[in-house]
Amino acid sequence: MTRKTGKTIASWGLALLVALLIANGASFLYRSGAGSIQRENAYSTSIRTPNSSIVRGSEGYGINHVDAKGYLNDDKLPLAEHYILLMGSSHAEGLQVMQKDNMTSVLNDLMDPSVRTVYNLGTAGQTLPRIVEGFQAALEEFPNTEAILIEMSQMEFASEDLVRAMDQARFDPASTGETLEASLSAPRRIRNNVLLAMPLVSLLRQQLDSMDFGMQDAFGINRLLAQASKLIAPKNDVGQTQDDVQAAAGDSVQPGYVEALNQALALIRAETDKPIILLYHPSVGILADGTIAIDRDMRYYDGYRSACENNNIVFLDTGDAFLEAYQKDYSIPYGFTNTTFLSGHLNQTGHRIVAEAFYQALTELQEEEKN
């Protein structure tokens, strides 16, 4: 009986091992990567593990390469001697689409497909205040910058965040991806190797972190209601005036916000004489008749336009381009087949529209210089 029990346990253990190996193998195609490295005295407070690959399949699907500096760039082609920096959030990072389809790659192809003209600094969580904070460090790390592109989808921040951002980080060569990767501690290197070899660990950790054992949202009712509300058109559609939208929103601009914004943009303008382009891509809602409306944050919109104009920064808004794409073939800029319609990150269409907007603005600046 003991021997038979032992064989049964061994067979169960073997079956579990085989199941884990199969699940781990499948995880390579769904979610894999070595994680991030924290740092100080640089453009961002973290980078992806240099010279690795990241696969994400929970929102859209993307397989992306991380270069030696820890940023999402396909380095098969050489980087141009003089290049353009793209600063932005997880939208710019572009883990939700294939690397060839993100805004950096599309813009590169529009400018010169034989060389990398645009270098992607897109980092998850890198809002405008954080971009301002790391702006000087980025210019010090990348001194051959010919222009700076800034992507953002959010206009509202605490005024204190903008003020705090003006105490900028200074670049330290010890914070580069190459140096950090070479100096990783043994435990951290083991952790990264485990994550690379066993993506199932990362996936299980993500599932555990997302679990909620409370009853506040039993059966996912709140989540379903929130998703449904996103499909209702926003009040601030293009047919309303700014005053109408602000009154409907029931909120006003924070005291001192526009002044802090102007000072922050004046600071980065003073740090370079190269062109700076600030691109805002607003969210999108759907009307009852099936058309879409652009959800611009009109409380701050004119403040951004005036602050950019005051500091010789080009301000772009992709809202009208989003409308045109939908009217042409019902293309939408946000959402994927495996997520909620019109929510989340930019999809392939959204990345293309943003890249085209940047390209048009850069072309116009080049024409102005010639004249």
mmCIF file of C-alpha atoms in Angstrom, residues 136-333:
data_model
loop_
_atom_site.group_PDB
_atom_site.id
_atom_site.type_symbol
_atom_site.label_atom_id
_atom_site.label_comp_id
_atom_site.label_asym_id
_atom_site.label_seq_id
_atom_site.Cartn_x
_atom_site.Cartn_y
_atom_site.Cartn_z
ATOM 1 C CA GLN A 136 17.853 68.183 -18.518
ATOM 2 C CA ALA A 137 19.225 64.732 -17.702
ATOM 3 C CA ALA A 138 17.900 63.423 -21.023
ATOM 4 C CA LEU A 139 19.667 66.180 -22.950
ATOM 5 C CA GLU A 140 22.890 65.452 -21.080
ATOM 6 C CA GLU A 141 22.665 61.731 -21.852
ATOM 7 C CA PHE A 142 21.695 62.375 -25.477
ATOM 8 C CA PRO A 143 23.665 65.499 -26.484
ATOM 9 C CA ASN A 144 23.159 65.128 -30.247
ATOM 10 C CA THR A 145 19.425 65.748 -30.042
ATOM 11 C CA GLU A 146 18.014 67.748 -32.968
ATOM 12 C CA ALA A 147 14.415 67.992 -31.714
ATOM 13 C CA ILE A 148 12.292 66.860 -28.795
ATOM 14 C CA LEU A 149 8.859 65.295 -29.145
ATOM 15 C CA ILE A 150 6.654 65.013 -26.058
ATOM 16 C CA GLU A 151 3.591 62.739 -25.994
ATOM 17 C CA MET A 152 0.872 63.155 -23.387
ATOM 18 C CA SER A 153 -2.743 62.110 -22.900
ATOM 19 C CA GLN A 154 -3.433 63.879 -19.601
ATOM 20 C CA MET A 155 -3.579 67.604 -18.920
ATOM 21 C CA GLU A 156 -4.534 67.729 -15.252
ATOM 22 C CA PHE A 157 -1.802 67.470 -12.648
ATOM 23 C CA ALA A 158 -1.347 68.968 -9.219
ATOM 24 C CA SER A 159 0.240 72.403 -9.458
ATOM 25 C CA GLU A 160 2.704 71.230 -6.809
ATOM 26 C CA ASP A 161 3.870 68.440 -9.134
ATOM 27 C CA LEU A 162 4.784 70.960 -11.819
ATOM 28 C CA VAL A 163 6.598 73.160 -9.303
ATOM 29 C CA ARG A 164 8.445 70.150 -7.872
ATOM 30 C CA ALA A 165 9.405 69.013 -11.381
ATOM 31 C CA MET A 166 11.446 72.183 -11.876
ATOM 32 C CA ASP A 167 13.931 70.814 -9.352
ATOM 33 C CA GLN A 168 15.362 68.696 -12.127
ATOM 34 C CA ALA A 169 17.450 65.557 -12.013
ATOM 35 C CA ARG A 170 21.046 65.818 -13.171
ATOM 36 C CA PHE A 171 22.484 63.070 -15.304
ATOM 37 C CA ASP A 172 24.981 60.663 -13.785
ATOM 38 C CA PRO A 173 26.778 58.261 -16.194
ATOM 39 C CA ALA A 174 26.461 55.589 -13.498
ATOM 40 C CA SER A 175 22.702 55.578 -14.209
ATOM 41 C CA THR A 176 22.930 54.500 -17.849
ATOM 42 C CA GLY A 177 21.460 51.184 -18.843
ATOM 43 C CA GLU A 178 24.847 49.794 -19.810
ATOM 44 C CA THR A 179 26.387 50.626 -16.432
ATOM 45 C CA LEU A 180 23.419 49.497 -14.374
ATOM 46 C CA GLU A 181 23.140 46.198 -16.221
ATOM 47 C CA ALA A 182 26.841 45.497 -15.717
ATOM 48 C CA SER A 183 26.677 46.317 -11.998
ATOM 49 C CA LEU A 184 23.535 44.362 -11.101
ATOM 50 C CA SER A 185 23.789 42.567 -7.781
ATOM 51 C CA ALA A 186 23.773 38.786 -7.767
ATOM 52 C CA PRO A 187 20.247 38.534 -6.249
ATOM 53 C CA ARG A 188 18.862 40.975 -8.820
ATOM 54 C CA ARG A 189 20.561 39.152 -11.671
ATOM 55 C CA ILE A 190 19.144 35.840 -10.422
ATOM 56 C CA ARG A 191 15.681 37.431 -10.192
ATOM 57 C CA ASN A 192 15.907 38.702 -13.772
ATOM 58 C CA ASN A 193 17.104 35.342 -15.048
ATOM 59 C CA VAL A 194 14.230 33.583 -13.270
ATOM 60 C CA LEU A 195 11.714 35.983 -14.817
ATOM 61 C CA LEU A 196 13.251 35.436 -18.242
ATOM 62 C CA ALA A 197 13.236 31.654 -17.912
ATOM 63 C CA MET A 198 9.913 31.374 -16.066
ATOM 64 C CA PRO A 199 7.412 34.000 -17.278
ATOM 65 C CA LEU A 200 4.703 32.015 -15.492
ATOM 66 C CA VAL A 201 6.030 33.463 -12.216
ATOM 67 C CA SER A 202 5.448 37.014 -13.402
ATOM 68 C CA LEU A 203 2.016 36.127 -14.743
ATOM 69 C CA LEU A 204 0.930 34.459 -11.483
ATOM 70 C CA ARG A 205 2.206 37.437 -9.482
ATOM 71 C CA GLN A 206 0.191 39.787 -11.690
ATOM 72 C CA GLN A 207 -2.922 37.695 -11.126
ATOM 73 C CA LEU A 208 -2.411 37.635 -7.363
ATOM 74 C CA ASP A 209 -1.867 41.412 -7.252
ATOM 75 C CA SER A 210 -5.102 41.981 -9.155
ATOM 76 C CA MET A 211 -7.214 39.714 -6.932
ATOM 77 C CA ASP A 212 -9.683 41.378 -4.577
ATOM 78 C CA PHE A 213 -11.344 39.238 -1.937
ATOM 79 C CA GLY A 214 -13.676 42.021 -0.762
ATOM 80 C CA MET A 215 -17.353 42.246 -1.637
ATOM 81 C CA GLN A 216 -17.403 45.893 -2.720
ATOM 82 C CA ASP A 217 -17.443 44.826 -6.348
ATOM 83 C CA ALA A 218 -19.026 41.409 -6.102
ATOM 84 C CA PHE A 219 -19.397 39.665 -9.486
ATOM 85 C CA GLY A 220 -17.557 42.576 -11.159
ATOM 86 C CA ILE A 221 -20.636 44.816 -11.236
ATOM 87 C CA ASN A 222 -18.735 48.065 -10.649
ATOM 88 C CA ARG A 223 -16.184 47.163 -13.296
ATOM 89 C CA LEU A 224 -18.908 46.401 -15.831
ATOM 90 C CA LEU A 225 -20.671 49.678 -15.069
ATOM 91 C CA ALA A 226 -17.410 51.586 -15.449
ATOM 92 C CA GLN A 227 -16.752 49.949 -18.807
ATOM 93 C CA ALA A 228 -20.266 50.739 -19.970
ATOM 94 C CA SER A 229 -19.907 54.394 -18.952
ATOM 95 C CA LYS A 230 -16.845 54.713 -21.170
ATOM 96 C CA LEU A 231 -19.000 53.936 -24.171
ATOM 97 C CA ILE A 232 -21.202 56.949 -23.468
ATOM 98 C CA ALA A 233 -20.089 60.116 -25.227
ATOM 99 C CA PRO A 234 -18.382 62.715 -23.058
ATOM 100 C CA LYS A 235 -20.098 66.033 -22.489
ATOM 101 C CA ASN A 236 -17.265 68.107 -23.844
ATOM 102 C CA ASP A 237 -17.699 67.229 -27.526
ATOM 103 C CA VAL A 238 -16.550 69.496 -30.295
ATOM 104 C CA GLY A 239 -19.914 71.266 -30.568
ATOM 105 C CA GLN A 240 -19.660 72.927 -27.154
ATOM 106 C CA THR A 241 -17.852 76.045 -26.077
ATOM 107 C CA GLN A 242 -15.180 75.960 -23.427
ATOM 108 C CA ASP A 243 -17.484 77.685 -20.917
ATOM 109 C CA ASP A 244 -20.208 75.094 -21.527
ATOM 110 C CA VAL A 245 -17.785 72.243 -20.977
ATOM 111 C CA GLN A 246 -16.298 73.694 -17.797
ATOM 112 C CA ALA A 247 -19.756 74.325 -16.380
ATOM 113 C CA ALA A 248 -20.830 70.766 -17.225
ATOM 114 C CA ALA A 249 -17.684 69.328 -15.722
ATOM 115 C CA GLY A 250 -18.374 71.066 -12.424
ATOM 116 C CA ASP A 251 -14.673 71.638 -11.844
ATOM 117 C CA SER A 252 -12.343 74.560 -12.332
ATOM 118 C CA VAL A 253 -8.675 75.048 -13.018
ATOM 119 C CA GLN A 254 -6.475 74.756 -9.938
ATOM 120 C CA PRO A 255 -5.213 78.095 -8.605
ATOM 121 C CA GLY A 256 -1.756 78.796 -9.940
ATOM 122 C CA TYR A 257 -1.850 75.903 -12.398
ATOM 123 C CA VAL A 258 -1.416 77.871 -15.619
ATOM 124 C CA GLU A 259 1.401 79.913 -14.081
ATOM 125 C CA ALA A 260 3.191 76.742 -12.921
ATOM 126 C CA LEU A 261 2.709 75.167 -16.340
ATOM 127 C CA ASN A 262 4.117 78.237 -18.062
ATOM 128 C CA GLN A 263 7.156 78.238 -15.776
ATOM 129 C CA ALA A 264 7.781 74.529 -16.334
ATOM 130 C CA LEU A 265 7.639 74.891 -20.104
ATOM 131 C CA ALA A 266 9.783 78.036 -19.936
ATOM 132 C CA LEU A 267 12.397 76.010 -18.050
ATOM 133 C CA ILE A 268 12.719 73.276 -20.677
ATOM 134 C CA ARG A 269 12.635 75.883 -23.427
ATOM 135 C CA ALA A 270 15.598 77.647 -21.813
ATOM 136 C CA GLU A 271 17.573 74.389 -21.743
ATOM 137 C CA THR A 272 17.646 73.885 -25.502
ATOM 138 C CA ASP A 273 17.290 75.908 -28.670
ATOM 139 C CA LYS A 274 16.100 72.844 -30.569
ATOM 140 C CA PRO A 275 12.458 72.460 -31.649
ATOM 141 C CA ILE A 276 10.097 71.128 -28.984
ATOM 142 C CA ILE A 277 6.745 69.636 -30.007
ATOM 143 C CA LEU A 278 4.132 68.832 -27.366
ATOM 144 C CA LEU A 279 1.441 66.437 -28.614
ATOM 145 C CA TYR A 280 -1.817 65.872 -26.768
ATOM 146 C CA HIS A 281 -3.999 62.912 -27.745
ATOM 147 C CA PRO A 282 -7.375 63.222 -26.011
ATOM 148 C CA SER A 283 -9.691 60.378 -25.137
ATOM 149 C CA VAL A 284 -12.663 59.469 -27.305
ATOM 150 C CA GLY A 285 -16.314 58.693 -26.540
ATOM 151 C CA ILE A 286 -19.161 57.406 -28.658
ATOM 152 C CA LEU A 287 -22.482 59.139 -29.272
ATOM 153 C CA ALA A 288 -25.876 57.445 -29.312
ATOM 154 C CA ASP A 289 -25.995 57.674 -33.120
ATOM 155 C CA GLY A 290 -22.765 55.704 -33.466
ATOM 156 C CA THR A 291 -20.454 58.640 -34.175
ATOM 157 C CA ILE A 292 -17.582 59.573 -31.884
ATOM 158 C CA ALA A 293 -16.773 62.711 -29.931
ATOM 159 C CA ILE A 294 -13.414 63.949 -28.711
ATOM 160 C CA ASP A 295 -13.074 64.322 -24.957
ATOM 161 C CA ARG A 296 -10.622 67.203 -24.604
ATOM 162 C CA ASP A 297 -9.978 68.522 -21.112
ATOM 163 C CA MET A 298 -11.172 72.025 -21.906
ATOM 164 C CA ARG A 299 -10.491 73.285 -18.368
ATOM 165 C CA TYR A 300 -6.766 73.271 -19.161
ATOM 166 C CA TYR A 301 -6.733 73.219 -22.952
ATOM 167 C CA ASP A 302 -6.299 76.949 -23.627
ATOM 168 C CA GLY A 303 -3.754 77.151 -20.825
ATOM 169 C CA TYR A 304 -1.585 74.589 -22.589
ATOM 170 C CA ARG A 305 -1.964 76.295 -25.945
ATOM 171 C CA SER A 306 -0.988 79.690 -24.544
ATOM 172 C CA ALA A 307 1.902 78.298 -22.470
ATOM 173 C CA CYS A 308 3.303 76.563 -25.560
ATOM 174 C CA GLU A 309 2.891 79.697 -27.658
ATOM 175 C CA ASN A 310 4.591 81.818 -24.987
ATOM 176 C CA ASN A 311 7.603 79.500 -24.964
ATOM 177 C CA ASN A 312 7.963 78.768 -28.695
ATOM 178 C CA ILE A 313 6.784 75.186 -28.311
ATOM 179 C CA VAL A 314 4.612 73.616 -30.984
ATOM 180 C CA PHE A 315 1.312 72.329 -29.584
ATOM 181 C CA LEU A 316 -0.426 69.471 -31.403
ATOM 182 C CA ASP A 317 -3.847 67.962 -30.814
ATOM 183 C CA THR A 318 -4.737 64.696 -32.587
ATOM 184 C CA GLY A 319 -8.459 64.961 -31.805
ATOM 185 C CA ASP A 320 -9.493 66.101 -35.277
ATOM 186 C CA ALA A 321 -7.326 63.398 -36.872
ATOM 187 C CA PHE A 322 -9.077 60.806 -34.693
ATOM 188 C CA LEU A 323 -12.429 62.069 -35.995
ATOM 189 C CA GLU A 324 -11.262 61.990 -39.613
ATOM 190 C CA ALA A 325 -10.031 58.406 -39.286
ATOM 191 C CA TYR A 326 -13.369 57.291 -37.860
ATOM 192 C CA GLN A 327 -15.338 59.115 -40.559
ATOM 193 C CA LYS A 328 -13.158 57.563 -43.248
ATOM 194 C CA ASP A 329 -13.299 53.872 -42.313
ATOM 195 C CA TYR A 330 -14.558 53.697 -38.699
ATOM 196 C CA SER A 331 -11.028 53.373 -37.341
ATOM 197 C CA ILE A 332 -10.651 54.145 -33.645
ATOM 198 C CA PRO A 333 -7.414 55.102 -31.835
#
